XYZ file of C-alpha atoms in Angstrom:
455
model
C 0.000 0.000 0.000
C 1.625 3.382 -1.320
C 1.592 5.979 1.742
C -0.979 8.466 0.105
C -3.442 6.136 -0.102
C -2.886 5.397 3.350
C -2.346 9.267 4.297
C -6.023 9.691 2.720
C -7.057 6.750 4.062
C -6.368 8.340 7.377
C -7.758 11.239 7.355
C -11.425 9.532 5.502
C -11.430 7.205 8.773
C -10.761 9.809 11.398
C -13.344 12.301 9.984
C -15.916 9.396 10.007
C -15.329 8.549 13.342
C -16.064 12.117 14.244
C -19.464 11.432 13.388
C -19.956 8.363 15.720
C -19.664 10.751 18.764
C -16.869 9.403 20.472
C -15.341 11.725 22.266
C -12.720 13.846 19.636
C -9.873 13.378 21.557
C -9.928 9.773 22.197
C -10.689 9.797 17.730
C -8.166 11.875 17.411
C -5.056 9.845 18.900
C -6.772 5.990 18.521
C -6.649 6.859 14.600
C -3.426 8.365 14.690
C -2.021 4.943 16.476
C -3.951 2.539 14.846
C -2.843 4.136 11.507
C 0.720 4.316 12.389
C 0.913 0.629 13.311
C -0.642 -0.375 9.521
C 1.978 1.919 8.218
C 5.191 0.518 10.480
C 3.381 -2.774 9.145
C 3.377 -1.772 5.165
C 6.830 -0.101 5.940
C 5.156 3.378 5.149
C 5.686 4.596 8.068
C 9.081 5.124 10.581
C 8.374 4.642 14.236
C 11.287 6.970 15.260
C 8.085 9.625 14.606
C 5.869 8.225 17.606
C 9.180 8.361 19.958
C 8.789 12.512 19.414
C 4.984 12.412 20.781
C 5.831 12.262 25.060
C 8.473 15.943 24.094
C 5.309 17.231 22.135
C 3.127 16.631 25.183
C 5.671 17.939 27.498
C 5.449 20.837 24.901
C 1.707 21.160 25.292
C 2.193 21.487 29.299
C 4.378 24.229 29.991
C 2.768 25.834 27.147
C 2.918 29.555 29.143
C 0.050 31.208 26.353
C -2.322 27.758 26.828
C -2.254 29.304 30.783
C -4.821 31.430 30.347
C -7.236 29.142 28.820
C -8.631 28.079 32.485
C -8.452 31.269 33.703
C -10.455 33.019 30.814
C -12.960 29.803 31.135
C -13.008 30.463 34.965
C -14.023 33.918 34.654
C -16.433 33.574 32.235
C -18.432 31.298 34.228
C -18.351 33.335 37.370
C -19.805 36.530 35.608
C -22.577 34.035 34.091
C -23.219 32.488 37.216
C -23.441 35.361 39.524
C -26.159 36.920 36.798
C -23.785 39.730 36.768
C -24.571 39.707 32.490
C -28.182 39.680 33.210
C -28.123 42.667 35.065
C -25.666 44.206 31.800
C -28.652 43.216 29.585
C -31.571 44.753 31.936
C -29.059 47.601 32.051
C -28.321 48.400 28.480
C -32.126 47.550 27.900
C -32.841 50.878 30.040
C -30.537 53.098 28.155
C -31.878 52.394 24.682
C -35.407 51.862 25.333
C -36.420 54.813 23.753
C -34.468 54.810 20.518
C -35.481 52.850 17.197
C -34.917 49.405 17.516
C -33.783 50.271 21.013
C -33.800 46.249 22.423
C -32.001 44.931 19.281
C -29.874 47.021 19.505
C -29.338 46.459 23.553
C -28.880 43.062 22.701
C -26.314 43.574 20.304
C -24.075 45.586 22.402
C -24.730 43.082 25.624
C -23.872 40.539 23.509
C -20.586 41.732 22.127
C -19.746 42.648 25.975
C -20.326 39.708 27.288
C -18.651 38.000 24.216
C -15.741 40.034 25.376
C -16.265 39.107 29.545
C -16.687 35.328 28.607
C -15.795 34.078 25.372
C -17.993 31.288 25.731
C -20.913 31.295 22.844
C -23.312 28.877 24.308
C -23.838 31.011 27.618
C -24.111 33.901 25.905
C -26.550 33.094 23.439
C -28.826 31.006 26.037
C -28.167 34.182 28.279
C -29.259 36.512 25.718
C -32.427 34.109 24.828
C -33.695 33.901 27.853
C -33.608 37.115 29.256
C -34.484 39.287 25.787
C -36.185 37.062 23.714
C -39.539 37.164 26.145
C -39.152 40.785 26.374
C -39.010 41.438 22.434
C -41.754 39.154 21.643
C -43.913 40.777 24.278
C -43.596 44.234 22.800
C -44.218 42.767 19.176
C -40.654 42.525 17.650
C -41.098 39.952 15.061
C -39.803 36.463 16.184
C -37.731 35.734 13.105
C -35.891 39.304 13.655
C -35.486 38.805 17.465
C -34.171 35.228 17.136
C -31.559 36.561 14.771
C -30.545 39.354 16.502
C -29.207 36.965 19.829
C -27.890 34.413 17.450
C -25.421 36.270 16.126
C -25.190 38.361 18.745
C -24.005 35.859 21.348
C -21.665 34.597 18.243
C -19.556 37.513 18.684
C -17.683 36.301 21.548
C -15.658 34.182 18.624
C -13.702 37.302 17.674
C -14.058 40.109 20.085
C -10.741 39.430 22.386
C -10.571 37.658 24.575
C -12.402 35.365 22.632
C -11.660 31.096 23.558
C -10.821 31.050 19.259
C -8.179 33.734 19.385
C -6.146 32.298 22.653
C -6.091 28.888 20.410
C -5.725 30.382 17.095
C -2.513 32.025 18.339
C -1.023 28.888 19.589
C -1.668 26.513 16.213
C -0.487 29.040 13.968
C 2.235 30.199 15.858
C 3.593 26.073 15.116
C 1.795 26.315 11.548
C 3.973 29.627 10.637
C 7.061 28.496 12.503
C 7.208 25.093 10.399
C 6.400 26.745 7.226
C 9.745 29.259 7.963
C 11.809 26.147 8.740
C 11.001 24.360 5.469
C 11.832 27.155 3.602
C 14.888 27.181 5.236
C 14.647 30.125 7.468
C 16.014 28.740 11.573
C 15.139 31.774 13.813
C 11.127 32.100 13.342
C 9.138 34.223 13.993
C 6.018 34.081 16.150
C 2.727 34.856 16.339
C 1.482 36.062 19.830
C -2.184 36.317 21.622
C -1.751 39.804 21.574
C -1.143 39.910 17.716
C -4.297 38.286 17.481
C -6.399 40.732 20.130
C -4.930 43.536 18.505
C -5.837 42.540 14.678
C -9.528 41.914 15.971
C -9.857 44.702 17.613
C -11.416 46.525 14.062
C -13.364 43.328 13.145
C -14.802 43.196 16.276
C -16.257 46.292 16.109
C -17.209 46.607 12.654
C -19.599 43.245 12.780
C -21.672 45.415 15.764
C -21.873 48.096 13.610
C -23.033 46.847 10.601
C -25.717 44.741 12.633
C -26.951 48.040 14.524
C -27.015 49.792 10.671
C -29.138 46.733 9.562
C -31.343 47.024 12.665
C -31.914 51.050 12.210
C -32.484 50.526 8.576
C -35.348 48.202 9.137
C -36.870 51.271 11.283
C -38.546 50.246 14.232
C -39.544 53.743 15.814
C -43.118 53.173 15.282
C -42.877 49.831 16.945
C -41.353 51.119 19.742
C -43.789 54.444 20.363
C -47.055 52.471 20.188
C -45.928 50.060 22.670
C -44.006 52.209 25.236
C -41.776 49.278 26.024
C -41.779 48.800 30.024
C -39.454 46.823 31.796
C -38.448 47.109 35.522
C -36.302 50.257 35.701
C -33.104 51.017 37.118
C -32.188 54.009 38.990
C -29.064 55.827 38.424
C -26.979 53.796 41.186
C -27.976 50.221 40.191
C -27.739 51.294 36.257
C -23.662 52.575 36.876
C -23.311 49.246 39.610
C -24.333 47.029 37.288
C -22.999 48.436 33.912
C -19.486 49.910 34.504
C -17.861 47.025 36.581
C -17.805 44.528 33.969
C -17.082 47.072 31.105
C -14.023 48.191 33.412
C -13.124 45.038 33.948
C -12.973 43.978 30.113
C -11.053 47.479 29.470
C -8.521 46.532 32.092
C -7.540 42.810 31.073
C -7.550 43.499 27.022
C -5.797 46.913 27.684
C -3.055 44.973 29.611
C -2.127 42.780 27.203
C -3.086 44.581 24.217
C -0.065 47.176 25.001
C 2.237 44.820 27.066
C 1.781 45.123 30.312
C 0.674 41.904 31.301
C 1.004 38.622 29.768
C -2.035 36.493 28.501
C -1.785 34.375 31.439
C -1.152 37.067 33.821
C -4.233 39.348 32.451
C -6.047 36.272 32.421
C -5.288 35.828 36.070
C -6.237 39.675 36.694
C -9.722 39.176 34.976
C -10.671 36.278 37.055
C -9.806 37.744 40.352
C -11.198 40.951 38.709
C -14.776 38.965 38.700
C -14.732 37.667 42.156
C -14.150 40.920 43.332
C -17.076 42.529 41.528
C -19.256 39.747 42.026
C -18.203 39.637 46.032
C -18.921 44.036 45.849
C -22.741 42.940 45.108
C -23.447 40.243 46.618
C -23.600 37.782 44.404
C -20.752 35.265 45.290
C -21.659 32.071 46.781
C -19.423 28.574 47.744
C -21.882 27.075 45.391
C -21.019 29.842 43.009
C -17.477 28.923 43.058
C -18.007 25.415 43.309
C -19.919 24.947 40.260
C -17.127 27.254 38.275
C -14.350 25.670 39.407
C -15.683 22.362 38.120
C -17.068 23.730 34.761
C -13.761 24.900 34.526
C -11.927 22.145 35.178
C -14.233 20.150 32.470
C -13.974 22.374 29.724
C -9.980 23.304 30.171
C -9.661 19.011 30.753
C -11.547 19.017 27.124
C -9.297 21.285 25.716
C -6.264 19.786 26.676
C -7.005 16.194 25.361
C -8.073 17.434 22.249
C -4.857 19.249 21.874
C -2.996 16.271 22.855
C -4.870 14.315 20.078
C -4.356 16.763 17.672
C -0.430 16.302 18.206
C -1.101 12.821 17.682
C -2.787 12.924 14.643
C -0.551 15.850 12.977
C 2.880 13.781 13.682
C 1.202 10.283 12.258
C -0.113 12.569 9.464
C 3.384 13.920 8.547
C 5.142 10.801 9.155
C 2.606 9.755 6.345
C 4.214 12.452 3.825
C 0.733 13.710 3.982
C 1.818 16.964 4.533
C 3.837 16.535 1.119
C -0.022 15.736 -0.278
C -1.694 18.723 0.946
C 1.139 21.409 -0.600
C 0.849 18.673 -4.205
C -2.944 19.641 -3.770
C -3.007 22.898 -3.087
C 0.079 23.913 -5.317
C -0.473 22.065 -7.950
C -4.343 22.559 -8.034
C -5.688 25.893 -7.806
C -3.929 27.928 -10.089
C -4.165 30.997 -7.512
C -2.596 30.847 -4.101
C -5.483 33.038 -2.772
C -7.763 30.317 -4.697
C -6.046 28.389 -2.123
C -7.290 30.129 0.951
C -10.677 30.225 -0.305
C -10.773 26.361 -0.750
C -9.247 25.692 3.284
C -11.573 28.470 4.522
C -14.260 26.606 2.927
C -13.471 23.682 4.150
C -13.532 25.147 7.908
C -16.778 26.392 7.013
C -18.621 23.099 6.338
C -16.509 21.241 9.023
C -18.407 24.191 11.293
C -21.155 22.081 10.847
C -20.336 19.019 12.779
C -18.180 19.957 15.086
C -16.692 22.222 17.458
C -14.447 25.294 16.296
C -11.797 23.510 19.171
C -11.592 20.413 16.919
C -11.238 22.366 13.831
C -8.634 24.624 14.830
C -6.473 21.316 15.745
C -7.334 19.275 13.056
C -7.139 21.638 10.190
C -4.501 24.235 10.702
C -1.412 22.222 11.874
C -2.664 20.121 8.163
C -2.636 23.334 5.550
C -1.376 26.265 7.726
C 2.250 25.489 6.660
C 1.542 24.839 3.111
C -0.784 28.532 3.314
C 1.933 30.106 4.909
C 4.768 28.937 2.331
C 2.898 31.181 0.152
C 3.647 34.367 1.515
C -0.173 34.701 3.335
C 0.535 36.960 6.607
C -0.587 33.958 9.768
C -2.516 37.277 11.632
C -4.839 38.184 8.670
C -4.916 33.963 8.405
C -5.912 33.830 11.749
C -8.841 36.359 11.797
C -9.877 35.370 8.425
C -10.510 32.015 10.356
C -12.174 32.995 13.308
C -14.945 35.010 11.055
C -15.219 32.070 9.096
C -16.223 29.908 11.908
C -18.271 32.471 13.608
C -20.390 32.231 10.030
C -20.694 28.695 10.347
C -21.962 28.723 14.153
C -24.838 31.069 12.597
C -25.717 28.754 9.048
C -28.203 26.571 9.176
C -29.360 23.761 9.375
C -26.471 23.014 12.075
C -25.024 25.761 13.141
C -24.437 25.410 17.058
C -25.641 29.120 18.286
C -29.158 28.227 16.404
C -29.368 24.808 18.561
C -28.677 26.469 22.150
C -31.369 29.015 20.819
C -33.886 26.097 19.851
C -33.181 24.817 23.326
C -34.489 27.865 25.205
C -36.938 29.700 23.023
C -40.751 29.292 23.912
C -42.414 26.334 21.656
C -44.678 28.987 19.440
C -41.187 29.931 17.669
C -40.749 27.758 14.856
C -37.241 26.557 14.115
C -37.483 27.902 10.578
C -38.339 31.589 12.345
C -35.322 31.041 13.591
C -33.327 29.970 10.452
C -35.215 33.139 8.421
C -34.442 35.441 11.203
C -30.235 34.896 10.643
C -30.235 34.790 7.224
C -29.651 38.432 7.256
C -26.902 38.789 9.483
C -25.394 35.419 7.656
C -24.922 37.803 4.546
C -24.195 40.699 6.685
C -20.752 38.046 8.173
C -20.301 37.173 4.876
C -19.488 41.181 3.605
C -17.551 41.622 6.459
C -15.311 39.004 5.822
C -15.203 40.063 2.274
C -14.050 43.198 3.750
C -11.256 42.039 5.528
C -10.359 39.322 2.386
C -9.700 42.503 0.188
C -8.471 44.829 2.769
C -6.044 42.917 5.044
C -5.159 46.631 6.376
C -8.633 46.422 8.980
C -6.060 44.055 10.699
C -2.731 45.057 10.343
C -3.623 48.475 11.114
C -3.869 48.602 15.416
C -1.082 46.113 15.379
C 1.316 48.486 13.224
C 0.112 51.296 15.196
C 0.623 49.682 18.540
C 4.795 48.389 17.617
C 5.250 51.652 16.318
């Protein structure tokens, strides 16, 4: 057996094991094994490559950038826990209650907060469902519009910093870029940091806001909102600044740190958790329980993480010893004529793996396989790496699968149809789409802020 076959071979298996629903991680490295023994057995394969996997893992652990995972997880799920985003949303609610389209828009500015105070999409978009969607439909926003509006509003976590994708993103093609430099022959590499990353998002992550608040003014909603004098519980001064300027300071404080180098990821992250036990302890909202039930999400999510990362290392090191790395840059250079034709075929490929399974799996899977080969051709890893979190952002929004339309589905009241909610984020589908178009033909939206900040 030649070793492409058995390269594609690999790769056919593992992504059809995905679909069993075993967990990815345990996929991930039982493929990678299983296929290296058939190879070692067809002599396709050397061994000396699974003798490199225990420094790789060793690799993964003192990993100081993968630090702040837990700690951004960990805070997170304290300011969703302690409601201190509800009271954002109730907050922000009050201050635009008056204007046209005043609650989408709310919820479009809670939701890229709290996409930048937890990163997590599922919380914010079940966050965001449960506490505006009643409110909306009760003063006659139409239900396709509403469920749209949270959808891709609790999405935006994915790319405003310091989004789960970006911490990741940094790390994988950081090792994409670096190998790409060392086959062509180039031995001191450079890097690609988190704060690269935060600071190239920083104009896509407030442009996609923007263009969803245009959309939402455009669609002129100021009759709506003046025949039926939307009431909600008010807030007086006090509770409004108490329960809107904490967390906003908060966000300011950790991004701003590392943004301009005064902190480390890890250490910022370290500052935003203890950050949100202090707020959360200033109003009385911190419990044992509380802290109990964060400290184990925590733990589960950061454990998930990990292992997937560790299979990931698996599987890229079996897939190389395969010469499948040789494959990809055969496909890719030899097939589309364009390099950028290139880009557009892996990006699309990220896209529809969006579908079936979790950005996590796709940043491990998919980068460490074409990153290098994308890289060889000259593509800047930064504009790469934003490119790729707006891409899977889009694909969290598409239906039929994408995940923020399920964890809608799962709290929205049984008179909303799902296909409401598929016609209500059809809109903001196209209005990702531009945006990325944007940033395809104008790679200065995110080279700009980091220029400006190293200068």
């Amino acid at each position: 057996m030649s070793v492409e076959i058995l390269a594609i071979l690999f790769v056919f298996f593992t992504f059809l094991f995905l679909l069993s629903g075993i967990p990815v991680a345990f996929i991930l490295s039982g493929s990678a094994l299983i296929f290296a023994f058939i190879g070692i057995y067809f002599e396709a394969f050397d061994s000396s490559f699974l003798l490199a996997i225990p420094s790789r893992i060793y690799g993964i652990m003192i990993n100081q950038n993968l630090i702040a995972v837990p700690l951004f997880i960990f805070m997170g799920l304290i300011l969703e826990k302690t409601k201190i985003a509800e009271q954002l949303l109730l907050a922000m609610n009050m201050l635009y209650k008056n204007t046209n389209g005043g609650f989408a828009i709310s919820v479009v500015l809670v939701g890229a907060i709290m996409g930048a105070s937890t990163g997590i999409v599922g919380a914010s978009v079940v966050t965001l469902g449960l506490l505006s969607l009643p409110i909306m439909l009760k003063n006659k926003y139409p239900a396709d519009l509403s469920c749209g509006v949270i959808c891709a509003s609790g999405t935006l976590g994915q790319i405003i910093p310091p989004s789960l994708v970006l911490i990741l993103l940094a790390d994988v093609l950081s090792s994409a870029y670096q190998q790409a430099q060392l086959n062509s022959g180039i031995f001191s590499p450079e890097t690609v940091t988190i704060s690269d990353l935060f600071a190239a998002s920083i104009i896509p992550s407030l442009l996609l806001p923007m263009m969803y608040i245009i959309y939402i003014k455009f669609l002129n909603f100021e009759k709506l909102d003046e025949k039926n004098k939307i009431k909600i519980n008010s807030f007086d001064n006090h509770q409004f600044l108490v329960a809107f300027i904490p967390p906003l300071l908060l966000i300011f404080i950790v991004l701003g740190s590392i943004i301009f180098g005064v902190a480390t990821p890890s250490e910022a992250a370290a500052l935003g958790s203890v950050g949100a036990l202090i707020i959360s302890t200033m109003q009385s909202r911190l419990s044992l329980d509380i802290i109990r039930k964060s400290t184990i999400g925590t733990i589960e999510l950061t454990s998930m993480v990990f292992a997937i990362l560790i299979g990931a290392t698996f599987f890229s090191l079996v897939f190389r010893g395969l010469e499948g790395e040789e494959l990809i840059q055969a496909l890719l250079v030899h097939g589309p004529e364009n390099d950028y034709l290139s880009l557009i075929i892996t990006l699309g490929i990220m896209f529809l793996l969006g579908f079936i399974l979790d950005f996590i799996e796709i940043i491990f899977i998919i980068i460490p396989l074409f990153g290098p080969v994308l890289f060889s051709f000259g593509f800047d890893p930064i504009w790469v790496g934003i490119l790729i979190a707006m891409v899977l952002q889009t694909s969290f929004l598409t239906p039929p699968f994408g995940f923020s339309l399920f964890y809608l589905r799962g709290v929205a009241p049984k008179t909303i149809e799902t296909t409401e909610i598929y016609k209500g984020v059809l809109p903001f589908i196209i209005i990702q789409v531009i945006a990325i178009l944007l940033i395809f033909i104008f790679p200065e939206l995110t080279s700009f802020i980091p220029e400006l900040i190293s200068n």
